[in-house]
Short mmCIF file of C-alpha atoms in Angstrom, two decimals:
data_model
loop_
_atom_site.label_atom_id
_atom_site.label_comp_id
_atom_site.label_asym_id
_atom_site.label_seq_id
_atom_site.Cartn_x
_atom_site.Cartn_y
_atom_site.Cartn_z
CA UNK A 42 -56.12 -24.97 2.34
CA UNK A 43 -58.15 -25.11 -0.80
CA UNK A 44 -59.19 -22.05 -0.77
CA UNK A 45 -55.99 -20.70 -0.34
CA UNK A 46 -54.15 -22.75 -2.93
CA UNK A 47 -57.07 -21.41 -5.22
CA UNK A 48 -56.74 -17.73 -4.46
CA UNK A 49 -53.24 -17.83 -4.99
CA UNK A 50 -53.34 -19.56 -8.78
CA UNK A 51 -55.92 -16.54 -9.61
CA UNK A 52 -53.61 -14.08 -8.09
CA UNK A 53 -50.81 -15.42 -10.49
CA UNK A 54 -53.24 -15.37 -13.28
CA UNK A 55 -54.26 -11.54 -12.37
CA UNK A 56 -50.30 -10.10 -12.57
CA UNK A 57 -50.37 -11.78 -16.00
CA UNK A 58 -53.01 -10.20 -16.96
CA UNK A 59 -52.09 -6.82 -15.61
CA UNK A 60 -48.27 -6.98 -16.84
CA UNK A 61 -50.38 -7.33 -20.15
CA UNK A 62 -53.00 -4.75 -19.92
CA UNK A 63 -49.80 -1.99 -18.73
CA UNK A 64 -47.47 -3.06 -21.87
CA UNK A 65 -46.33 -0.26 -23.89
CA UNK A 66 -45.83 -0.90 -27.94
CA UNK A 67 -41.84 -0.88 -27.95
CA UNK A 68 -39.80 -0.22 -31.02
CA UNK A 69 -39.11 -3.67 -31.84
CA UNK A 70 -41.79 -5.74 -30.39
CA UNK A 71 -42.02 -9.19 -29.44
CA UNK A 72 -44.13 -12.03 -29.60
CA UNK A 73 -46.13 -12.67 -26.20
CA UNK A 74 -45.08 -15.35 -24.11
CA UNK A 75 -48.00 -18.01 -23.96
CA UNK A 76 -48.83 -17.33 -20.36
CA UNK A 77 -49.71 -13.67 -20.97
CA UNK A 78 -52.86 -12.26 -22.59
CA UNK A 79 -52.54 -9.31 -25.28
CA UNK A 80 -55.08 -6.19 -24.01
CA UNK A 81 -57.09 -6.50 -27.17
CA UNK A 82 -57.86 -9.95 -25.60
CA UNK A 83 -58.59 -9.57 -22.27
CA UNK A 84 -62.25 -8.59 -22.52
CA UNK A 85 -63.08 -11.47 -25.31
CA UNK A 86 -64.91 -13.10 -22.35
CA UNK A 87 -66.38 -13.37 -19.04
CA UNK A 88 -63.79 -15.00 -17.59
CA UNK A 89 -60.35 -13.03 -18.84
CA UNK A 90 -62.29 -9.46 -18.48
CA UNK A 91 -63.01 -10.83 -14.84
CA UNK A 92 -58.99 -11.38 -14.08
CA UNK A 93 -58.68 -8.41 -15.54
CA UNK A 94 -60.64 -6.56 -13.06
CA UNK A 95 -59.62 -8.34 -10.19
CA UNK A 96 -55.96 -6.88 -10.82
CA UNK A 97 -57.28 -3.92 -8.98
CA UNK A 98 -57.70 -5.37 -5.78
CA UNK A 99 -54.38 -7.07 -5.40
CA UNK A 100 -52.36 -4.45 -7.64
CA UNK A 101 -49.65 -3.12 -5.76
CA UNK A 102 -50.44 0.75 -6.16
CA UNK A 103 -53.87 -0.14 -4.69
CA UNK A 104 -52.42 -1.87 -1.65
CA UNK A 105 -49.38 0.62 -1.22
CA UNK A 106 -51.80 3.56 -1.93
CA UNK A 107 -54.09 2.60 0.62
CA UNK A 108 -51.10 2.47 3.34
CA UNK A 109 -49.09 5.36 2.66
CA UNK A 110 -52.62 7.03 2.44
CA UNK A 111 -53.24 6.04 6.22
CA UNK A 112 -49.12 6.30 7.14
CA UNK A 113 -48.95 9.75 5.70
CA UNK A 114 -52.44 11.18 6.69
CA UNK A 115 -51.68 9.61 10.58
CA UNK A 116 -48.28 12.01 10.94
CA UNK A 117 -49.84 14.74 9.25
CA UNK A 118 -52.58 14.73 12.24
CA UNK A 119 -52.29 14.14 15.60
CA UNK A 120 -52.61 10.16 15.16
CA UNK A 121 -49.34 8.75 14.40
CA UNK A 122 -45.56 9.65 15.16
CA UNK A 123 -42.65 8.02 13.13
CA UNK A 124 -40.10 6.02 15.03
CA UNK A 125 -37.43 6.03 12.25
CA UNK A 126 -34.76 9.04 11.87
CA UNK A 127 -36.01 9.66 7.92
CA UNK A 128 -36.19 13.01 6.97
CA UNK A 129 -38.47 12.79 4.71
CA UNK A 130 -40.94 11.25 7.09
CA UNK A 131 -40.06 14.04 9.88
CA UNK A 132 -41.46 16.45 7.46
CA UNK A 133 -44.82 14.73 7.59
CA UNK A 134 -44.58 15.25 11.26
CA UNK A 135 -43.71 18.68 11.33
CA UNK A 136 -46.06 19.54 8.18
CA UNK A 137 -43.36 20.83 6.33
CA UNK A 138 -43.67 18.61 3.57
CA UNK A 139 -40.99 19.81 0.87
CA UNK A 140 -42.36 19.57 -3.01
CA UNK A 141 -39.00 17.97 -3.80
CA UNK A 142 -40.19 15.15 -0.99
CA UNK A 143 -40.97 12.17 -3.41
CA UNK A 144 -42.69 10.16 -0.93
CA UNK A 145 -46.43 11.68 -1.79
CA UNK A 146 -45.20 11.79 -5.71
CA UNK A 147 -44.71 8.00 -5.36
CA UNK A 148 -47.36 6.52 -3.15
CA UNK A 149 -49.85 9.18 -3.30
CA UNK A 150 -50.19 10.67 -6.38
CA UNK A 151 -48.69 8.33 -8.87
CA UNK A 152 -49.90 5.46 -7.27
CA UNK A 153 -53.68 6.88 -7.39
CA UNK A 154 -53.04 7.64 -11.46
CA UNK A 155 -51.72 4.29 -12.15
CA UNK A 156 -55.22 2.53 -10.41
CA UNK A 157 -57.10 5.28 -12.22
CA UNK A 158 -55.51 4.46 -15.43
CA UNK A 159 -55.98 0.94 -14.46
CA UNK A 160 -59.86 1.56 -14.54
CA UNK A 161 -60.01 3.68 -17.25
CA UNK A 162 -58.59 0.56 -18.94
CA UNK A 163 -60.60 -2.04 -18.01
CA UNK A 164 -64.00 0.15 -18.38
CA UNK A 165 -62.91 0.72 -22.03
CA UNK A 166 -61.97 -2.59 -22.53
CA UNK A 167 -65.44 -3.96 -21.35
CA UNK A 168 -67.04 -1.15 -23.31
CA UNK A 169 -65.44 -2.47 -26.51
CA UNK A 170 -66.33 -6.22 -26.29
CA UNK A 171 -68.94 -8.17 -27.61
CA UNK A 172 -67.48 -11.48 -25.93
CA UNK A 173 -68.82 -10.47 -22.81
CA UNK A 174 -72.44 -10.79 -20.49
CA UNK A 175 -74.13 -8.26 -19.63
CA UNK A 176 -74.28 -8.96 -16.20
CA UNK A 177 -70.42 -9.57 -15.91
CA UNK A 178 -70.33 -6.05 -17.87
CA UNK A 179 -72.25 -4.29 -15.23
CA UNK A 180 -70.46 -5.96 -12.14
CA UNK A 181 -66.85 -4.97 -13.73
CA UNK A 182 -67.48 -1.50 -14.55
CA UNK A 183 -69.19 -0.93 -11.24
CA UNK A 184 -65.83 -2.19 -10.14
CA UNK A 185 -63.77 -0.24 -11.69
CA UNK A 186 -65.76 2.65 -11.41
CA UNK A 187 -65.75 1.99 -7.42
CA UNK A 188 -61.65 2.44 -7.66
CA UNK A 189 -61.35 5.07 -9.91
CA UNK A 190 -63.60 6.94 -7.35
CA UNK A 191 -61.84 5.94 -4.27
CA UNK A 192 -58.65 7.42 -5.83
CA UNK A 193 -60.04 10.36 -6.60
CA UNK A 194 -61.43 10.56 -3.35
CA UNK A 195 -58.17 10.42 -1.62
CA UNK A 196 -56.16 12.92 -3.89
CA UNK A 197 -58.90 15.59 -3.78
CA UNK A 198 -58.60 15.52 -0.01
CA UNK A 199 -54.95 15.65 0.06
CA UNK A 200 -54.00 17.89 -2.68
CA UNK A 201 -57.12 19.49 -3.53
CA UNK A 202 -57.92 20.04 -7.25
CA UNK A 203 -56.21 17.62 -9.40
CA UNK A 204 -56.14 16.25 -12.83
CA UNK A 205 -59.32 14.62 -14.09
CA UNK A 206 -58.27 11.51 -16.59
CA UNK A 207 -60.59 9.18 -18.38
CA UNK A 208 -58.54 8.33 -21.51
CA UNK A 209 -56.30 5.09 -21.77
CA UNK A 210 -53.76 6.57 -23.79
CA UNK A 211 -50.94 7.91 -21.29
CA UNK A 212 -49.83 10.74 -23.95
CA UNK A 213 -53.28 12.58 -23.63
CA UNK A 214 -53.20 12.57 -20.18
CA UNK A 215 -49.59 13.59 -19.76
CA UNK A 216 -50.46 17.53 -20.12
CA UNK A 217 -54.06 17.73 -18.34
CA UNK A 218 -54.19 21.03 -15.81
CA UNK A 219 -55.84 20.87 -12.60
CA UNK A 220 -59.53 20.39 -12.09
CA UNK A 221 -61.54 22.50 -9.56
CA UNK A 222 -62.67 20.43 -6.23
CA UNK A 223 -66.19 20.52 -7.57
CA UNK A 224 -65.13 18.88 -10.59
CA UNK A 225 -63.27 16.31 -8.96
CA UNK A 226 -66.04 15.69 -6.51
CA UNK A 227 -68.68 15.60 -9.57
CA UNK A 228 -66.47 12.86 -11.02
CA UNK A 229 -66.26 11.02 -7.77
CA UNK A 230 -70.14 11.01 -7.27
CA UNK A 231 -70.50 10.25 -11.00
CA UNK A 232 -68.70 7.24 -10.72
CA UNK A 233 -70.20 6.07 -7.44
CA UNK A 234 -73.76 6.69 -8.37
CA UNK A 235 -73.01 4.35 -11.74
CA UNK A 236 -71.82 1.89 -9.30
CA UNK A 237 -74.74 1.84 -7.27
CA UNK A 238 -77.04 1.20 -10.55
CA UNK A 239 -74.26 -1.36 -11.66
CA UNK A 240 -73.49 -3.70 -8.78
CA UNK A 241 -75.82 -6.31 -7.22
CA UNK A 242 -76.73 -6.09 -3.39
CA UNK A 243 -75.23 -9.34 -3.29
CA UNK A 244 -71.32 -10.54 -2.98
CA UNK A 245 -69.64 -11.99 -5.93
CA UNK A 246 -67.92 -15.17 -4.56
CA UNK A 247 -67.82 -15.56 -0.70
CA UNK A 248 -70.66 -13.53 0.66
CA UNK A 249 -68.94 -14.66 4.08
CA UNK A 250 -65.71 -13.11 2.89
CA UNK A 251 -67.10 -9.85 1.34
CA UNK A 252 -63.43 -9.12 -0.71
CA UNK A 253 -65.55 -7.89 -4.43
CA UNK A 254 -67.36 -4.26 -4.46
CA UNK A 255 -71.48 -4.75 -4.17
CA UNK A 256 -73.76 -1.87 -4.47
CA UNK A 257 -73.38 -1.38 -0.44
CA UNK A 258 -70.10 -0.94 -0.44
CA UNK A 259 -70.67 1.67 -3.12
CA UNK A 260 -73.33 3.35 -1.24
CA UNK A 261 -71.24 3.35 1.87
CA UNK A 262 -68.51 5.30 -0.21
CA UNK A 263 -71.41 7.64 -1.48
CA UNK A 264 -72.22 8.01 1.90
CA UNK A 265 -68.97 9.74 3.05
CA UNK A 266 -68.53 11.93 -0.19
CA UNK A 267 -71.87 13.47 0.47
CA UNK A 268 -70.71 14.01 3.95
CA UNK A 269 -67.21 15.47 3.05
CA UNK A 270 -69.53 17.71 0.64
CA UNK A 271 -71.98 18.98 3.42
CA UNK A 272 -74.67 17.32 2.50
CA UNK A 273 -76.46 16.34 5.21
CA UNK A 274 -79.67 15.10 4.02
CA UNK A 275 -78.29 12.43 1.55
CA UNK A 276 -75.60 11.80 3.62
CA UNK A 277 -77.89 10.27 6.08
CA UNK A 278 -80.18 8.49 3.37
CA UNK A 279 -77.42 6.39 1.89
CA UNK A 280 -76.06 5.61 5.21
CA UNK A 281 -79.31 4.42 6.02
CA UNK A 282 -79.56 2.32 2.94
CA UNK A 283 -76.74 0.54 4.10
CA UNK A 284 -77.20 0.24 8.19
CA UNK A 285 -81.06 -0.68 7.51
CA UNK A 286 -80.08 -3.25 4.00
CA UNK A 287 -79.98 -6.22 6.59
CA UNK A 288 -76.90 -6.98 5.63
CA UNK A 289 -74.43 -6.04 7.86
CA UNK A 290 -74.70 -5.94 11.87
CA UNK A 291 -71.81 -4.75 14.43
CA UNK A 292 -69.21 -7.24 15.95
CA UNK A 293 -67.52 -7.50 19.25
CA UNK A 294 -64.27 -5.35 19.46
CA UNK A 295 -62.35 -8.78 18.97
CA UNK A 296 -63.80 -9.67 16.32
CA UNK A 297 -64.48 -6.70 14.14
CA UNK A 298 -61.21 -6.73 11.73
CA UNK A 299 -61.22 -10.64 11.44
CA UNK A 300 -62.01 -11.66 7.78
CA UNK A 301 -65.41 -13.15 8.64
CA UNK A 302 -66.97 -10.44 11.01
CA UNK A 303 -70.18 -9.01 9.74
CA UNK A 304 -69.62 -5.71 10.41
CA UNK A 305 -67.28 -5.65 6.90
CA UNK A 306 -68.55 -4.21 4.11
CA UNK A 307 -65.19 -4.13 2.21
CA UNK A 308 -61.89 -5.60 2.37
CA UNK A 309 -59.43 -7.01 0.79
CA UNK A 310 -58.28 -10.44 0.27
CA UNK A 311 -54.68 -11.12 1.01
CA UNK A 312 -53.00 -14.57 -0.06
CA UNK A 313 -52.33 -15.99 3.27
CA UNK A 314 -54.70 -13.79 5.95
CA UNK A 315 -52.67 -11.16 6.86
CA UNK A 316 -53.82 -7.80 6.26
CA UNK A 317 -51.33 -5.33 4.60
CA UNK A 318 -51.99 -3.41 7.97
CA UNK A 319 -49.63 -5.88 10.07
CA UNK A 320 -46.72 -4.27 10.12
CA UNK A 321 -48.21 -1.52 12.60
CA UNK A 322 -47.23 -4.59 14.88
CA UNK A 323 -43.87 -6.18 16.23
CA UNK A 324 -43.14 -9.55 17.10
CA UNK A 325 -43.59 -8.88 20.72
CA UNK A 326 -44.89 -6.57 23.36
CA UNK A 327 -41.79 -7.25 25.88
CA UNK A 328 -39.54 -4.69 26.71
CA UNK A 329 -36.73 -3.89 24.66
CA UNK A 330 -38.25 -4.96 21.55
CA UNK A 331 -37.94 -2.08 18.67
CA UNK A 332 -41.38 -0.56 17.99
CA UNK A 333 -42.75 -0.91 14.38
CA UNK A 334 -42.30 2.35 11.96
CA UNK A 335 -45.50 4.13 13.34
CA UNK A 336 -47.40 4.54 16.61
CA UNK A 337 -49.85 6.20 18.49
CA UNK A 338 -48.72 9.78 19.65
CA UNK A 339 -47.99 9.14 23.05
CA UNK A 340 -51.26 11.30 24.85
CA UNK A 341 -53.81 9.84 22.21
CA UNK A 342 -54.77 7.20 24.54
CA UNK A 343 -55.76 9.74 26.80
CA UNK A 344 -58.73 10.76 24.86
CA UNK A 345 -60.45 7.26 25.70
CA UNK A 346 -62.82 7.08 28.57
CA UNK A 347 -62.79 4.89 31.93
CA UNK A 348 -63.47 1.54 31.00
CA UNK A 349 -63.66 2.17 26.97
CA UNK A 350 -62.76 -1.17 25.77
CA UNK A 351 -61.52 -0.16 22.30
CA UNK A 352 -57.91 0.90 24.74
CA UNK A 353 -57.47 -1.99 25.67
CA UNK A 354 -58.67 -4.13 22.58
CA UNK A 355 -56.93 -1.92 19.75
CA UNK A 356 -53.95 -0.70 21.64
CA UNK A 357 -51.23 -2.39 23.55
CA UNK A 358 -47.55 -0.75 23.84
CA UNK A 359 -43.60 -1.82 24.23
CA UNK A 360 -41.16 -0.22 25.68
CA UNK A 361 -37.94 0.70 24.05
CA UNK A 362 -34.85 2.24 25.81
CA UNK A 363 -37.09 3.49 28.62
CA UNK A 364 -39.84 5.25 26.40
CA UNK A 365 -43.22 3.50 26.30
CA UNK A 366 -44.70 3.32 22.54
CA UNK A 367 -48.39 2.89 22.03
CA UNK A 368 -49.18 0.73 19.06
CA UNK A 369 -52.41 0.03 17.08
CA UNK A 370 -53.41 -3.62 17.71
CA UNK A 371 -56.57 -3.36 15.36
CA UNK A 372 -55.32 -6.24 13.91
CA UNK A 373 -53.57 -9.20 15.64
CA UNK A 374 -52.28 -11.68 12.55
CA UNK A 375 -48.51 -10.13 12.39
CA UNK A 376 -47.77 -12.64 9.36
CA UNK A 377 -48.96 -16.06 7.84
CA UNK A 378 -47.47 -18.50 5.84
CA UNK A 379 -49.23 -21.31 3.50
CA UNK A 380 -48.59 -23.43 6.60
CA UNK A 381 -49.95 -20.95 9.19
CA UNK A 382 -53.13 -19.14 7.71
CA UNK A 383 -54.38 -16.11 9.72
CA UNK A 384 -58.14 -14.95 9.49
CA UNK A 385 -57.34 -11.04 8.59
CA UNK A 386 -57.77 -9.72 5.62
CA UNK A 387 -57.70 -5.10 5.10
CA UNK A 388 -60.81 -3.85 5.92
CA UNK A 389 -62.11 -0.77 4.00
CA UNK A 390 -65.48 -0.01 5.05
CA UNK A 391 -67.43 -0.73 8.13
CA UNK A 392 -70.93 -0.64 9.65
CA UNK A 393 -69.48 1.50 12.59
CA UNK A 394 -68.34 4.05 10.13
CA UNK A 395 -71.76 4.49 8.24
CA UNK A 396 -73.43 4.82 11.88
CA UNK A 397 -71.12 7.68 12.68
CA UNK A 398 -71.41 9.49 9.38
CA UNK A 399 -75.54 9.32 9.98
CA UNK A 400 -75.35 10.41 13.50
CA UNK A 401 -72.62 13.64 12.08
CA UNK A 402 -75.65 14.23 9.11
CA UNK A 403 -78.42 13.85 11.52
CA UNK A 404 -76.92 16.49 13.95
CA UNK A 405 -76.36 19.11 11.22
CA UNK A 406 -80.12 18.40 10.16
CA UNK A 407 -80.93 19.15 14.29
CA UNK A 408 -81.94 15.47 14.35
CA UNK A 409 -80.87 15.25 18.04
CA UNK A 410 -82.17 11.92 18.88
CA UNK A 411 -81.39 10.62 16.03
CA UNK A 412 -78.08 11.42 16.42
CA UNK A 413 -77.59 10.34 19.50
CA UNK A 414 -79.49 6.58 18.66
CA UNK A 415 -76.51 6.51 16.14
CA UNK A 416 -73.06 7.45 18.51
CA UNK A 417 -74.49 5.15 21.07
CA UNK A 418 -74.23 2.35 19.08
CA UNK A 419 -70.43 3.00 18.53
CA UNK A 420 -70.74 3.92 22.64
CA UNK A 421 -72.27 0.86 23.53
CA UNK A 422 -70.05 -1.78 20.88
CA UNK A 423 -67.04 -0.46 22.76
CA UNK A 424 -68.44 -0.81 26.35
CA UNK A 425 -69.82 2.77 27.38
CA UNK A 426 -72.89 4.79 28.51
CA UNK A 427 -74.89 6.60 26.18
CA UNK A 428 -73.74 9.90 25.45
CA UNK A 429 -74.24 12.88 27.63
CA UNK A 430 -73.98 15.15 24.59
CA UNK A 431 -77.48 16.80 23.91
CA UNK A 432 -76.74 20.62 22.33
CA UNK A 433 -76.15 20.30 18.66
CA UNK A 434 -72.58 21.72 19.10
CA UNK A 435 -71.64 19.45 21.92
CA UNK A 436 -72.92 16.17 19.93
CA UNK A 437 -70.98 17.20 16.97
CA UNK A 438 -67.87 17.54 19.31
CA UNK A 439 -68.56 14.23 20.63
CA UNK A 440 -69.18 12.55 17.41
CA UNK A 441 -65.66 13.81 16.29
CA UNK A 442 -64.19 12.24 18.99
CA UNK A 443 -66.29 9.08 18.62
CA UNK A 444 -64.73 8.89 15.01
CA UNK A 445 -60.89 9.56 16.05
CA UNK A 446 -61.47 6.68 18.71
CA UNK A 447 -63.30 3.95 16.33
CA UNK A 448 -61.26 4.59 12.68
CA UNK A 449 -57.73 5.76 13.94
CA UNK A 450 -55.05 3.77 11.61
CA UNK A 451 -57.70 2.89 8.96
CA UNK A 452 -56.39 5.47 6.26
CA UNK A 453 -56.42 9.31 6.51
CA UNK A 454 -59.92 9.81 8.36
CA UNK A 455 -58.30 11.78 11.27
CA UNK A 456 -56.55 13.97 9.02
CA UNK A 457 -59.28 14.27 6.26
CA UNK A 458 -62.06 15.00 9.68
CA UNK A 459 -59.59 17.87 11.06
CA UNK A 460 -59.74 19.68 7.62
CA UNK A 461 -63.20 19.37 6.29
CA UNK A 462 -64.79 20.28 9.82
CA UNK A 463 -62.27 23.33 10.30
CA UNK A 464 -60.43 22.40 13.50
CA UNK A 465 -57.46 21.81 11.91
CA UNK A 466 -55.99 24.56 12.57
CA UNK A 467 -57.13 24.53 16.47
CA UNK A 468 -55.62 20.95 17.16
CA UNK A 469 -52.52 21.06 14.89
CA UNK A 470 -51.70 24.55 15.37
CA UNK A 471 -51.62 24.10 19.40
CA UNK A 472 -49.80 20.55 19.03
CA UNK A 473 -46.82 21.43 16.33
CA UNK A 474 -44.81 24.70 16.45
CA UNK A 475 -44.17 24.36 12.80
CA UNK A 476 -48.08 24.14 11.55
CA UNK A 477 -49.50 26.70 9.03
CA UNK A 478 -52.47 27.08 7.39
CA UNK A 479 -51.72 25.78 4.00
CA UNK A 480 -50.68 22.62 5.04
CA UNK A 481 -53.54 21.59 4.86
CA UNK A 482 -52.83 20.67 1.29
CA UNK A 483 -49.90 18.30 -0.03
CA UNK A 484 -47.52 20.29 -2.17
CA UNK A 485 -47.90 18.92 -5.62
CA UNK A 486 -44.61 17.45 -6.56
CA UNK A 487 -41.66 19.52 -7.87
CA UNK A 488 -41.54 16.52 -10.19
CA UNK A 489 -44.58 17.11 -11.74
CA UNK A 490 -44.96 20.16 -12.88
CA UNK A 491 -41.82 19.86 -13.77
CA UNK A 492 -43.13 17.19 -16.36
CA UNK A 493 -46.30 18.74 -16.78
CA UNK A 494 -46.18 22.60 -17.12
CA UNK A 495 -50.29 23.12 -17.15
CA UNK A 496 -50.00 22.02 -13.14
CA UNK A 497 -50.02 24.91 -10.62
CA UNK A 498 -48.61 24.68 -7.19
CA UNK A 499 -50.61 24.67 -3.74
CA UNK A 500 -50.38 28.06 -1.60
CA UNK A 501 -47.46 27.93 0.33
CA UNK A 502 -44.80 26.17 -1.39
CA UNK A 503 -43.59 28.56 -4.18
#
């Protein structure tokens, strides 16, 4: 209860800080209240520059971001169906997502700036003070620099080339065009790399808990980009980095999303222990109770072998006026109060994940035994064999699968996976009669380039 009580007094402290640090100078300005801090004074010291920082992890547009990223990335793919009658969300579905749609304006796109300009703030505020320790200095730009990359990661893989912005002032960034996906990517590994030089192997606060960004969790990141990028070779040395830094080891099924489990790298704290994920769950699995907002497409579970326990651990169903829905049950803590704590925080990165991206990297390098090593530890968590895979082209078609049956609901890695290894058009275009091509990129919003005339549009939607 401690704990709790004090997590919740810094979370208070953090919204002061950030309603501070995203103040605009008004025409007729006003003295600040006595509880808030003024942005020239939040990186006077350690401590204020560290509340600062933290803003990023319980921000809104980090934790909204992060779900509509997985929400919107699930429909687009052949992961997740929409139980509501929005049109806007049917368009996901269908992949006919309308540049007048405002839902990937809101929690994609603007979302992503406002943490990016969030960093850029705090990473010139830290680079302005003398108040301030080195060592705090390194651990809070590694931090920011962590976000800022993560964003970027996301937009470049749903919109493709997008705006690069590192100033603090809105006003120059208001008119930026489009980067190239190179540039965007060089950014991204820019700002990871930093991180890794920045951030200690070691957790700030709760090592148990593992809620602040070390240099693992950066280097699991780095991991994936290099991946996304085709680059096999240091794909599979930063994911070894992290599988072989002693530091992490794989959980049961059951336990693998609850706060403690040692297969986290990442996550993030919530006030009470209930992840932000929850509301893929309903109150109850008896019939006639309404399914949540997104579930399962109906034949997904059919991908899962005989006897893989991940079906029966991360899945359970309702049924609803006669149709059966099939609902992710990664995590089990619908909601908490102050009087009834629950042990699940939002996992970002896991140990699983970094084993599948070495086994991918290792099977484009012709590293067959390697590969396989890798997959079979994902195999043998969830209750299987080894794999029978031993070509290079079959592994690599069972290490896709492997990935759609560990990460489904954890963000957009179904939908990112179908696009950067080419079968997008294969599995989408044989599963929805109104696929194309150049869906495969979000339009940019009509909104936007309304705003900002240097934008261009994706193929597709003029």
């Amino acid at each position: 209860m401690k704990i709790n009580y004090m997590f919740f007094k810094k979370i208070m402290a953090l919204c002061l800080v950030l309603t501070a640090l995203s103040s605009c100078k008004k025409f007729v300005e006003a003295d600040l209240a006595n509880n808030l801090i003024a942005k020239e004074d939040a990186f006077t010291t350690d401590n204020s520059a560290t509340s600062a920082t933290l803003s990023l992890y319980s921000y809104f547009s980090t934790v909204d971001h992060l779900r509509y990223t997985t929400w919107f990335g699930g429909l687009m793919a052949d992961e997740l169906q929409n139980t509501t009658s929005n049109a806007d969300l049917i368009q996901f579905s269908q992949n006919v997502v309308a540049p007048t749609n405002g839902n990937p304006t809101s929690y994609i796109w603007n979302y992503s700036y406002q943490v990016i300009r969030y960093s850029n703030l705090i990473l010139d505020g830290i680079g302005r003070s003398t108040g301030m320790t080195a060592p705090v200095k390194n651990q809070l730009s590694g931090e920011a620099k962590f976000f800022r990359a993560l964003m970027y990661f996301n937009l470049v893989n749903f919109y493709g080339g997008v705006p690069i912005t590192s100033e603090v002032t809105e006003l120059d960034n208001a008119f930026k065009p489009r980067a190239t996906v190179a540039e965007v990517y060089a950014q991204i590994f820019s700002d990871l790399k930093d991180a890794q030089n920045l951030l200690p192997t070691t957790y700030v606060g709760s090592a148990a808990l593992k809620v602040r960004v070390n240099k693992w969790a950066a280097t699991a990141l780095l991991a994936k980009v290099y991946l996304y990028n085709k680059d096999y070779a240091n794909a599979e040395a930063e994911a070894t980095k992290v599988i072989s830094s002693g530091t992490y080891s794989m959980s049961t099924l059951a336990n693998a999303f609850v706060n403690t489990s040692n297969e986290t790298i990442l996550q993030l704290s919530t006030l009470f222990g209930a992840s932000a994920f929850s509301t893929y769950r309903t109150a109850s699995s008896a019939a006639n109770v309404a399914p949540p907002a997104y579930v399962l497409y109906n034949n997904f579970t059919k991908d899962f072998e005989l006897n893989d326990n991940r079906k029966t651990s991360w899945i359970d169903s309702t049924t609803f006026n006669a149709i059966k829905y099939y609902r992710i049950n990664k995590y089990k803590v619908q909601s908490a109060t102050a009087a009834t704590l629950g042990n699940e925080y939002t996992v970002l990165l896991r140990l699983s994940e970094q084993y599948l991206i070495r086994a991918e990297a290792r099977a484009q390098l012709a590293n067959i035994g390697g590969a396989q090593d890798d997959i079979n530890v994902v195999r043998n968590r969830a209750g299987l064999g080894n794999t029978n895979a031993a070509a290079q082209s079959t592994l690599l078609a069972a290490i896709a699968k492997e990935r759609k049956l560990e990460l489904f609901g954890e963000f957009a890695n179904r939908w990112f996976d179908l696009k950067r290894t080419g079968t997008a058009d294969a599995v989408l275009g044989a599963l929805k009669p109104t696929w194309k091509t150049t869906a495969q990129l979000l339009p940019i919003g009509a909104d936007q380039i309304l705003l900002n005339n240097k934008l261009t549009q994706n193929p597709g939607y003029n």
